[in-house]
Amino acid sequence: MIIVMNSKTDDADVEKVIQKLHEMGHKVHISKGERRIILGVIGDVENLASVPFYAFNGVEDIIRIVKPYKLASREFKDFSTTIKVKDVIVGGEEVVVMAGPCVVENEKQIFETAHQVKALGAKILRGGAFKPRTSPYSFQGLGEEGLKLLAQAGKEAGLAVVTEVMSVNQIDLVAKYTDILQVGARNMQNFVLLKELGKLKKPILLKRGMSATIEELLLSAEYILSQGNYEVILCERGIRTFENYTRNTLDLSAVPALKGLSHLPIIIDPSHATGRWRLVSPMAKAAIAAGADGLLIEVHLEPKSSLSDGAQTLRLDTFSRLMKELRPIIQAVGREFSTPVECELERMKN
Ligand code: PEP
Ligand code: MN
């Protein structure tokens, strides 16, 4: 249930309502917008019917949220969530590109990639250190060494970083090195992990499970939000269908669907969604046209020799072309895109 209060209500009056809810044994989540203040009351709200909340100063409306997810819903918050990561804002006017290799392989690879993708306009560096590989015999990542290299490369290039956390016992270690913690598709319904990440004060990039519905994705986000961490970025990365030409099927309709259902930012990962590098740029452009807040793209200095996911990874020249081609699409949908000077000069030459 949500209690809607006028945004001009005195803090003391808002506090009176919160106190009443606490007395009745409820947890309260507060969302302060320009027009209204929303108090989200989660759980068994039956006992609230007996309280005349309309009699409290500032209370304008009492609404029962019928959706199974509450804090993630648009009803709870009618303005879009923006998430600040270093000096980057995800979910705001600007489209944010996160790029980097599937996996951190060595110092040279991650440092060079960091500088190159930064020069081409990426704002966040990605790279796995703990990898969820389908086969136990495939390269599993460098672990802490990989985290260190990623953090150092990000720092040197001036990029925030994102990397995956696979289990509860890795959280402290991963959080020490990264700006955003990624929950991979295979862990989207690892509820114990989600609850623990909900206690952190760092943004979480939550990838949609390969057989998860949109509602299930939002319920997984709800696990994180309900613990007090409101900084969740949703990521569509393709779902399993009968089609096997592509690695997964990119569900682009998830973008406008999620925008309607939730206030959380949504980005698209066209690399894991397609499994084929030739399809990455077209799908990245389509994602922006569909309203995505950003992209997560695998880029490697030499995809042929990548230790993971080479077939879906862009070379730097292809990534550079994509960054240029994204600009008119971003402008057409009324968003912003700040590209660095080098990229701008290149564009003017063409
Ligand atoms: C990744 O982004 O590194 C990854 C493993 O993706 P997913 O969880 O979507 O398969
Ligand atoms: Mn990968």
Coordinates of C-alpha atoms and ligand atoms in Angstrom, one line a residue:
M1 CA 0.0 0.0 0.0
I2 CA 1.2 3.5 -0.6
I3 CA 0.2 6.7 1.2
V4 CA 0.5 9.7 -1.0
M5 CA 1.3 13.0 0.7
N6 CA 1.6 16.5 -0.7
S7 CA 5.3 17.4 -1.3
K8 CA 4.7 20.7 0.6
T9 CA 3.9 18.8 3.8
D10 CA 6.0 19.8 6.8
D11 CA 8.6 17.2 7.8
A12 CA 7.0 16.9 11.2
D13 CA 3.6 16.0 9.7
V14 CA 5.3 13.4 7.4
E15 CA 7.1 12.0 10.5
K16 CA 3.7 11.6 12.3
V17 CA 2.4 9.3 9.6
I18 CA 5.7 7.4 9.5
Q19 CA 5.6 7.0 13.3
K20 CA 2.0 5.7 13.2
L21 CA 3.1 3.1 10.6
H22 CA 6.1 2.1 12.7
E23 CA 3.9 1.7 15.8
M24 CA 1.7 -0.7 13.8
G25 CA 4.8 -2.8 13.0
H26 CA 5.4 -1.7 9.4
K27 CA 8.5 -0.9 7.5
V28 CA 8.2 2.4 5.5
H29 CA 10.0 3.2 2.2
I30 CA 10.0 6.9 1.3
S31 CA 10.1 8.4 -2.1
K32 CA 10.2 12.2 -2.3
G33 CA 9.3 13.6 -5.7
E34 CA 8.7 17.2 -6.9
R35 CA 4.9 16.8 -6.6
R36 CA 4.4 14.2 -4.0
I37 CA 5.9 12.2 -1.2
I38 CA 5.1 8.5 -1.3
L39 CA 5.3 6.3 1.7
G40 CA 5.5 2.7 0.7
V41 CA 4.1 0.2 3.2
I42 CA 5.0 -3.4 2.4
G43 CA 3.7 -6.6 3.8
D44 CA 0.4 -7.4 5.6
V45 CA -1.4 -4.1 5.4
E46 CA -4.8 -5.4 6.6
N47 CA -4.5 -3.7 10.0
L48 CA -4.1 -0.3 8.4
A49 CA -7.8 -0.1 7.3
S50 CA -8.8 0.9 10.8
V51 CA -6.6 4.0 10.9
P52 CA -8.1 7.2 9.4
F53 CA -4.9 8.2 7.6
Y54 CA -6.8 10.8 5.6
A55 CA -7.2 12.8 8.8
F56 CA -3.4 13.3 9.0
N57 CA -2.1 16.6 7.6
G58 CA -0.8 16.3 4.0
V59 CA -2.2 12.9 3.2
E60 CA -3.8 13.0 -0.3
D61 CA -4.4 9.5 -1.2
I62 CA -4.1 5.9 -0.1
I63 CA -3.6 3.4 -2.9
R64 CA -3.3 -0.4 -2.8
I65 CA -0.6 -1.6 -5.2
V66 CA -2.0 -4.7 -6.8
K67 CA 1.2 -5.7 -8.6
P68 CA 3.3 -8.3 -6.8
Y69 CA 6.3 -6.0 -6.9
K70 CA 5.7 -2.7 -5.0
L71 CA 8.9 -0.6 -4.6
A72 CA 9.9 -1.3 -8.2
S73 CA 6.6 -0.2 -9.6
R74 CA 5.6 3.1 -11.3
E75 CA 2.8 3.4 -8.7
F76 CA 5.4 3.7 -6.0
K77 CA 7.4 6.3 -7.9
D78 CA 6.1 8.1 -10.9
F79 CA 9.4 9.7 -11.9
S80 CA 12.3 7.8 -13.2
T81 CA 15.1 6.7 -11.0
T82 CA 18.5 8.1 -11.8
I83 CA 21.6 6.4 -10.4
K84 CA 24.9 8.3 -10.0
V85 CA 28.0 6.3 -10.5
K86 CA 31.1 8.5 -10.0
D87 CA 30.3 11.4 -12.3
V88 CA 28.0 9.4 -14.6
I89 CA 24.2 9.3 -14.3
V90 CA 22.4 6.2 -15.4
G91 CA 18.7 6.7 -16.2
G92 CA 19.0 10.4 -16.9
E93 CA 19.0 12.4 -20.1
E94 CA 22.2 10.8 -21.3
V95 CA 22.6 7.4 -22.8
V96 CA 25.4 5.6 -21.0
V97 CA 27.6 3.0 -22.8
M98 CA 29.3 0.4 -20.6
A99 CA 32.0 -1.5 -22.6
G100 CA 34.9 -3.8 -22.1
P101 CA 36.0 -7.4 -22.4
C102 CA 33.9 -10.4 -21.3
V103 CA 36.7 -11.2 -18.9
V104 CA 39.8 -9.4 -17.5
E105 CA 42.7 -11.4 -19.0
N106 CA 45.8 -9.5 -18.2
E107 CA 47.1 -6.0 -17.4
K108 CA 47.8 -4.9 -21.0
Q109 CA 44.5 -6.1 -22.2
I110 CA 42.4 -4.3 -19.6
F111 CA 44.4 -1.1 -19.5
E112 CA 44.5 -0.6 -23.3
T113 CA 40.8 -1.5 -23.6
A114 CA 39.9 1.0 -20.8
H115 CA 41.8 3.9 -22.6
Q116 CA 40.4 3.0 -26.0
V117 CA 36.7 2.7 -25.0
K118 CA 37.0 5.8 -22.9
A119 CA 38.4 7.7 -25.9
L120 CA 35.4 6.5 -28.0
G121 CA 32.8 7.6 -25.5
A122 CA 32.1 4.7 -23.1
K123 CA 31.5 5.9 -19.5
I124 CA 31.8 2.6 -17.6
L125 CA 34.3 -0.2 -18.0
R126 CA 33.1 -3.8 -17.8
G127 CA 35.1 -6.9 -17.3
G128 CA 34.5 -10.2 -15.5
A129 CA 36.8 -11.5 -12.7
F130 CA 34.5 -14.2 -11.5
K131 CA 32.9 -15.8 -14.6
P132 CA 29.8 -18.0 -14.7
R133 CA 31.0 -20.3 -17.4
T134 CA 28.8 -23.1 -18.7
S135 CA 31.6 -25.6 -18.6
P136 CA 33.8 -26.0 -15.4
Y137 CA 36.7 -26.5 -17.8
S138 CA 36.5 -23.1 -19.3
F139 CA 38.5 -20.1 -18.0
Q140 CA 36.8 -19.0 -14.8
G141 CA 38.4 -15.6 -14.5
L142 CA 41.3 -14.1 -12.5
G143 CA 39.4 -13.6 -9.3
E144 CA 40.8 -10.9 -7.0
E145 CA 43.7 -10.2 -9.4
G146 CA 41.1 -9.5 -12.1
L147 CA 39.2 -7.2 -9.8
K148 CA 42.4 -5.3 -9.0
L149 CA 43.3 -4.8 -12.6
L150 CA 39.8 -3.7 -13.5
A151 CA 39.7 -1.1 -10.7
Q152 CA 43.2 0.2 -11.6
A153 CA 42.4 0.4 -15.3
G154 CA 39.2 2.2 -14.6
K155 CA 40.9 4.6 -12.3
E156 CA 43.7 5.3 -14.8
A157 CA 41.3 5.8 -17.7
G158 CA 38.8 7.8 -15.7
L159 CA 36.0 5.3 -16.0
A160 CA 33.7 3.8 -13.4
V161 CA 33.7 0.0 -13.4
V162 CA 31.1 -2.9 -13.3
T163 CA 31.8 -6.5 -12.6
E164 CA 29.9 -9.6 -11.6
V165 CA 29.4 -11.0 -8.2
M166 CA 28.4 -14.6 -8.2
S167 CA 27.9 -15.5 -4.5
V168 CA 27.3 -14.0 -1.1
N169 CA 30.8 -14.8 0.1
Q170 CA 32.3 -12.7 -2.8
I171 CA 30.2 -9.6 -2.0
D172 CA 32.7 -7.8 0.3
L173 CA 35.6 -8.5 -2.0
V174 CA 33.9 -7.4 -5.2
A175 CA 32.3 -4.4 -3.6
K176 CA 35.8 -3.3 -2.5
Y177 CA 37.0 -2.9 -6.1
T178 CA 33.9 -2.0 -8.2
D179 CA 31.5 0.9 -8.6
I180 CA 28.6 -1.3 -9.7
L181 CA 28.0 -5.0 -8.8
Q182 CA 26.5 -7.1 -11.6
V183 CA 24.2 -10.0 -10.9
G184 CA 24.4 -12.3 -13.9
A185 CA 21.5 -13.9 -15.7
R186 CA 22.1 -17.2 -14.0
N187 CA 21.8 -15.6 -10.6
M188 CA 18.7 -13.5 -11.2
Q189 CA 16.7 -15.7 -8.8
N190 CA 19.5 -16.3 -6.2
F191 CA 17.3 -14.6 -3.6
V192 CA 19.9 -15.0 -0.8
L193 CA 22.4 -13.1 -3.0
L194 CA 19.8 -10.4 -3.9
K195 CA 18.9 -9.8 -0.3
E196 CA 22.5 -9.4 0.8
L197 CA 23.1 -7.0 -2.2
G198 CA 20.1 -5.0 -0.9
K199 CA 22.1 -4.1 2.2
L200 CA 24.9 -2.5 0.2
K201 CA 25.2 1.1 -0.6
K202 CA 26.4 0.5 -4.2
P203 CA 24.4 0.2 -7.4
I204 CA 23.4 -3.2 -8.7
L205 CA 23.2 -4.1 -12.3
L206 CA 20.5 -6.9 -12.4
K207 CA 20.5 -9.0 -15.5
R208 CA 17.3 -10.7 -16.6
G209 CA 17.4 -14.5 -16.3
M210 CA 17.4 -16.4 -19.5
S211 CA 14.0 -17.9 -18.8
A212 CA 12.6 -15.2 -16.6
T213 CA 9.5 -13.2 -17.3
I214 CA 9.4 -9.4 -16.9
E215 CA 7.4 -9.8 -13.7
E216 CA 10.0 -12.2 -12.3
L217 CA 12.8 -9.7 -13.2
L218 CA 10.9 -7.0 -11.3
L219 CA 10.4 -9.2 -8.3
S220 CA 14.1 -9.9 -8.2
A221 CA 14.7 -6.1 -8.3
E222 CA 12.1 -5.9 -5.4
Y223 CA 14.3 -8.2 -3.3
I224 CA 17.1 -5.7 -3.5
L225 CA 14.9 -2.6 -3.1
S226 CA 13.1 -4.1 -0.1
Q227 CA 16.4 -4.3 1.8
G228 CA 16.9 -0.5 1.4
N229 CA 19.2 -0.4 -1.7
Y230 CA 17.2 1.6 -4.3
E231 CA 20.0 1.7 -6.9
V232 CA 19.1 -1.1 -9.3
I233 CA 19.7 -1.0 -13.0
L234 CA 17.8 -3.6 -15.0
C235 CA 19.4 -5.3 -17.9
E236 CA 17.8 -7.2 -20.7
R237 CA 20.3 -9.7 -22.2
G238 CA 18.2 -12.0 -24.3
I239 CA 16.0 -14.9 -23.3
R240 CA 15.9 -18.6 -24.4
T241 CA 13.5 -19.3 -27.2
F242 CA 13.3 -22.1 -29.9
E243 CA 15.5 -19.9 -32.1
N244 CA 19.0 -21.1 -32.1
Y245 CA 20.6 -19.0 -34.8
T246 CA 21.3 -16.5 -32.1
R247 CA 22.6 -17.4 -28.7
N248 CA 19.5 -15.9 -27.1
T249 CA 16.5 -13.9 -28.4
L250 CA 16.8 -10.2 -27.5
D251 CA 13.4 -9.1 -26.1
L252 CA 13.4 -5.5 -27.1
S253 CA 9.8 -5.1 -26.1
A254 CA 11.0 -5.5 -22.6
V255 CA 12.3 -1.9 -22.8
P256 CA 9.1 0.0 -23.3
A257 CA 7.3 -2.6 -21.1
L258 CA 9.6 -2.1 -18.2
K259 CA 9.6 1.7 -18.7
G260 CA 5.8 1.5 -18.2
L261 CA 5.8 -0.8 -15.3
S262 CA 8.8 0.5 -13.4
H263 CA 10.8 3.6 -12.6
L264 CA 14.1 1.8 -12.7
P265 CA 16.7 2.4 -15.5
I266 CA 16.9 -0.3 -18.1
I267 CA 19.9 -1.1 -20.3
I268 CA 20.4 -3.6 -23.1
D269 CA 23.3 -6.1 -23.5
P270 CA 23.2 -6.9 -27.3
S271 CA 26.4 -9.0 -27.0
H272 CA 25.0 -11.9 -24.8
A273 CA 21.6 -11.4 -26.4
T274 CA 22.8 -12.3 -29.9
G275 CA 26.0 -14.2 -29.4
R276 CA 27.1 -12.8 -32.9
W277 CA 29.2 -9.7 -33.2
R278 CA 27.6 -8.7 -36.6
L279 CA 24.2 -8.4 -34.8
V280 CA 25.5 -6.3 -31.9
S281 CA 25.5 -2.9 -33.6
P282 CA 22.1 -3.2 -35.2
M283 CA 20.6 -4.4 -31.9
A284 CA 22.4 -1.7 -29.9
K285 CA 20.9 1.0 -32.2
A286 CA 17.4 -0.6 -32.0
A287 CA 17.7 -0.7 -28.2
I288 CA 18.3 3.1 -28.1
A289 CA 15.4 3.7 -30.5
A290 CA 13.2 1.6 -28.1
G291 CA 14.1 3.8 -25.2
A292 CA 16.9 2.0 -23.4
D293 CA 18.9 4.1 -21.0
G294 CA 22.2 2.5 -22.0
L295 CA 24.1 -0.4 -23.4
L296 CA 26.5 -3.1 -22.1
I297 CA 28.8 -4.1 -24.9
E298 CA 31.7 -6.6 -25.1
V299 CA 34.7 -5.1 -26.7
H300 CA 38.2 -6.7 -27.1
L301 CA 41.5 -5.6 -28.6
E302 CA 41.5 -8.9 -30.5
P303 CA 38.3 -10.9 -30.2
K304 CA 39.8 -13.9 -32.0
S305 CA 42.1 -14.4 -29.0
S306 CA 39.5 -13.5 -26.3
L307 CA 39.4 -16.1 -23.5
S308 CA 35.6 -15.9 -23.5
D309 CA 32.7 -14.9 -25.8
G310 CA 35.0 -13.8 -28.7
A311 CA 32.2 -14.5 -31.3
Q312 CA 30.0 -11.8 -29.9
T313 CA 32.7 -9.3 -29.1
L314 CA 33.3 -6.2 -31.1
R315 CA 36.7 -5.0 -32.3
L316 CA 37.6 -1.5 -31.4
D317 CA 37.0 -0.2 -35.0
T318 CA 33.6 -1.7 -35.0
F319 CA 32.8 -0.3 -31.6
S320 CA 34.0 3.1 -32.8
R321 CA 31.7 3.0 -35.8
L322 CA 28.8 2.0 -33.6
M323 CA 29.5 4.9 -31.2
K324 CA 29.3 7.3 -34.2
E325 CA 26.2 5.7 -35.6
L326 CA 24.4 5.8 -32.3
R327 CA 24.5 9.6 -32.2
P328 CA 21.7 10.4 -34.6
I329 CA 19.5 7.8 -33.1
I330 CA 20.1 9.2 -29.6
Q331 CA 19.3 12.6 -30.9
A332 CA 16.1 11.4 -32.6
V333 CA 14.7 10.0 -29.4
G334 CA 15.5 13.2 -27.6
R335 CA 18.3 11.9 -25.4
E336 CA 21.9 13.2 -24.9
F337 CA 25.2 11.6 -25.7
S338 CA 28.5 13.1 -24.8
T339 CA 31.3 11.9 -27.0
P340 CA 34.9 12.9 -26.4
V341 CA 36.7 15.4 -28.6
E342 CA 38.5 12.7 -30.7
C343 CA 35.3 11.1 -31.6
E344 CA 33.7 14.4 -32.4
L345 CA 36.7 15.4 -34.7
E346 CA 36.4 12.1 -36.5
R347 CA 32.7 12.7 -37.0
M348 CA 33.3 16.1 -38.5
K349 CA 35.8 14.7 -40.9
N350 CA 33.3 12.1 -42.2
Ligands
PEP1 C1 28.4 -11.1 -18.5 O1 27.8 -10.0 -18.7 O2 29.6 -11.2 -18.2 C2 27.6 -12.3 -18.4 C3 28.1 -13.4 -18.0 O3 26.3 -12.1 -18.9 P1 25.0 -13.0 -18.6 O4 24.9 -13.1 -17.1 O5 23.9 -12.1 -19.1 O6 25.1 -14.3 -19.3
MN2 MN 30.6 -12.6 -21.9

